[in-house]
Amino acid sequence: MNRKLITILVSLALLALTPGAAQGAFGISDFEVSLQDSSGEPLLDAGAHPDFTTEIALNKVIDSESGDEGPDGNARNIEVTLPPGFIGDPTQVPTCSLAGLVGSGPAAECDPEAQVGIVTVTNYVSGFSAESTLPVYNIDPPVGVGGQFAFNFLNVLVFINSGVTNDGRYTLTSKISEISQGLAIGDTKLTLWGVPADSSHDLWRVEKGGFNLPSPEPVPSTAPRKPMLSNPTACPGTPLTFTVRANSWQDPTYDEAGVDTDGEGNPLVIDDCAAVPFDAAIEAEPTSNEASSPTGLDLTITVPQSEDPDQPATALLRDAIVTFPEGMGVNAASAGGQETCSEAQVKLDSEAAAECPDASKIGTVRIDSPLLENPLLGEAYLAEQAQNKFGSLLAVYFTVDDPQSGTVLKLAGKVEPDPQTGRLTVTFPDNPPLPFERMEVHMFDGPRASLMTPPTCGTHTTTGEFRPYTGNAPVVASDSFAVTSGPGGGACPNGAFAPGLQAGTMDLIAGEHSPFLLRLTRPAGMPALQTVDVSLPSGLLARLAGTPYCPDAVLAGIPAAAGTGAGQLASPSCPVASRVGSVAVTAGVGSSPFPLETGSAYLAGPYKGAPLSLAFVTPALAGPFDLGNVVVRAALHVDPATARVRAVSDPLPTLLHGIPLELGEVRVLLDKPGFTLNPTSCAPKLIDAEIGSAAGSTAALAKPFQVTRCRGLGFEPRLSLRLKGGTKRGKYPALTATLRMRGGEANIRRASVALPRSEFLAQEHIRTICTRVQWAEDRCPKASIYGRAEAVTPLLDEPLRGPVYLRSSDNQLPDLVADLEGQIDIELVGRIDSFKRGIRTTFESVPDAPVSRFVLRMRGGSKGLLVNSRNICRGKHRATVEMDAQNGRGHDFEPVVKPRCGKKLRRSGKKSR
């Protein structure tokens, strides 16, 4: 009988009588590693396929009573962790069943093709040590184990379970767990073959049913020569480190040892990375071929793996950088109902399963690895803003928790939208040093898909840059797809720009306060909205009184950085009293854009040459994302002749931190109570708009506007005329004209005042007149001022005041112009002519604006424009006044012109028409 077999049988017979070794300090006394070629020489080339040997010696003690030597405790668990990038691929080797491994007695019934190496175990029984060299076989792994080797030692099956450990480095760990307490193992030497079917192992391969090692005759393998082990494909210049940890049944505390040299003391340094092959390819196909539409994505990355045992293994992929074509960006509509996965939930560098919310899932992942028979299936999740591995606005997690193999993988990718173009680059850096042949990522489609297609038809190209762990030049690959139609399957976009306009007050009652709504819409596929220039109908005004400005310094200090929007929403920077309304938009492509309704409209001061402005402050809170704050101002120009308001906006943003906004609707509602005021004219009017696109095109739009119930407004203005100064013929009195209006009446459209024949125009005093050119350049001579005027309106906190000029005119006489200045500027132009041999001033066009009091003070004396034609204290002298209202009513009357004569005059008469 074979001597080794006798030893094994004796050991087996004595197991029941074997006492435990004397207890002391269990531990590892020696640990050696070697990576060798078939001739026993070190094999440290990158990607090479060495035979891998570990030798583990445990502490020994001498029993004080018997004097027998034995291990200091019965080993329970032994774990060997390989350095990152050192790969074992058991799928390249046929497997043996458990039944075959048990065999009949000590002889295994496993095919020699399933053998992957040999193990030498020293066992101690009652002071005797027995050394056994046994074949190690590849076994079909049970559920939850990536790969399993096993050997039969004294009819006790010892399993070596291998798998990926997710500790941030993704190393392979081999574990021998729960070793039989009846085995007093002292030393082990395990050799796993780099190429199990290689002929160099024929003498150490056991034929089926055999047990002699070395074999009496060579036992060739009929399996293909394929590599099972591969050196790392990185050459950092530092030694590889292998670690072992073990504990005993007597002491659960693990002892640990590490080594970075071989048994001869040579550092285990990998080199010759330049010879390692690497190639990669990419396929990228959106789920939609319609322009400017929500889309999913099918992305596939392939890295062909070499199975040539005589060549280095394919380099492992370190970094993958995928750049999508211009125009294919994040779909802002995807924020609706979206959640994110936090670092605490994903447990990135942990074996624990990820606990990301279902609403954070944006796709699925499939990974085909040569290390496993079955593909790994997982999910893609959207990472929490800023609180992710990269601290970035956008990031994704790929998670795999495979119960079949026990593999837990978690990859983090940084998503970087170009801040100027929105073009997406996704980077997965420092990928696990594990081989894969194919990775398929499917991003969900639907109306709120995460991505959007480019806005134009044609061919669009996705580019991938793949960097291997070798440090060699990256591989650049690309794939193209076609966009063949417009949104909804219509014609391809051709750059046409036809936005929609809705505008007007909510309640169209003349002279009443009512909220004002402006709504712009942009059909799908058209260029983005960018500029808004809106002219309101004359008479549609705002009551500014009681509404302070949001200061420029405050507006300039509103932060735009991502993450600042929530603070602005909770505590607005602008005074609450300056808020006059709201602004809302819809963002993103598709049938379900994201409604962003967090914006406020504030009254602000002068801006870009306009006396007033509106500031639209929008905290951009979209689903789980805080994109900061957007501030857009609109200059409010007021026509000095008509008081018509024209709002000219700053360019609307088309990108926000690189995310295309794709604004489909912009809605401004000015709804502060008592703010916007309807005209008192029911004449048909227009709200005119010129809308500009990001492509440079413009669209002129007009919306009809007409209020109602004008005839119900009363109209009974009162005018008093007083003269001060000389009363005799030839004297030049000063004139004070005071107009009063009651609230709720129609506003004046036209006013004509003819003085009695007792007053002539003093043409001899018309010396200096402001020319039209001087007026336009705001440099009228001081000498062209002949009086002053003041207008009090309920719309403003302070009256409008200013000088009264004589300005050149197309008429025979110069015009009388009141240049009123204040919060806004208004010019009242009066035409001077002769009426019934007297002087008349007619204001042909008066703004449709409420005025409670208007006072005109004309100078007398040497600057007076009036001269008495008689003694004005004799008799009553009446003016002829004709006033027309904006609602069509008229009011004519003849007030008495009251000189300062020292006596009381009768009230003037009046008549209405």
PDB file of C-alpha atoms in Angstrom, residues 769-781:
ATOM      1  CA  ILE A 769     -37.231 129.180 -27.395  1.00  0.00           C
ATOM      2  CA  CYS A 770     -35.867 125.663 -26.933  1.00  0.00           C
ATOM      3  CA  THR A 771     -35.248 124.017 -30.293  1.00  0.00           C
ATOM      4  CA  ARG A 772     -36.248 120.446 -31.062  1.00  0.00           C
ATOM      5  CA  VAL A 773     -32.605 119.430 -31.219  1.00  0.00           C
ATOM      6  CA  GLN A 774     -31.887 121.008 -27.844  1.00  0.00           C
ATOM      7  CA  TRP A 775     -34.922 119.293 -26.389  1.00  0.00           C
ATOM      8  CA  ALA A 776     -33.849 115.905 -27.655  1.00  0.00           C
ATOM      9  CA  GLU A 777     -30.407 116.418 -26.174  1.00  0.00           C
ATOM     10  CA  ASP A 778     -31.827 117.686 -22.879  1.00  0.00           C
ATOM     11  CA  ARG A 779     -30.001 121.008 -23.076  1.00  0.00           C
ATOM     12  CA  CYS A 780     -32.716 123.635 -23.349  1.00  0.00           C
ATOM     13  CA  PRO A 781     -31.543 127.125 -22.419  1.00  0.00           C
TER      14      PRO A 781
END
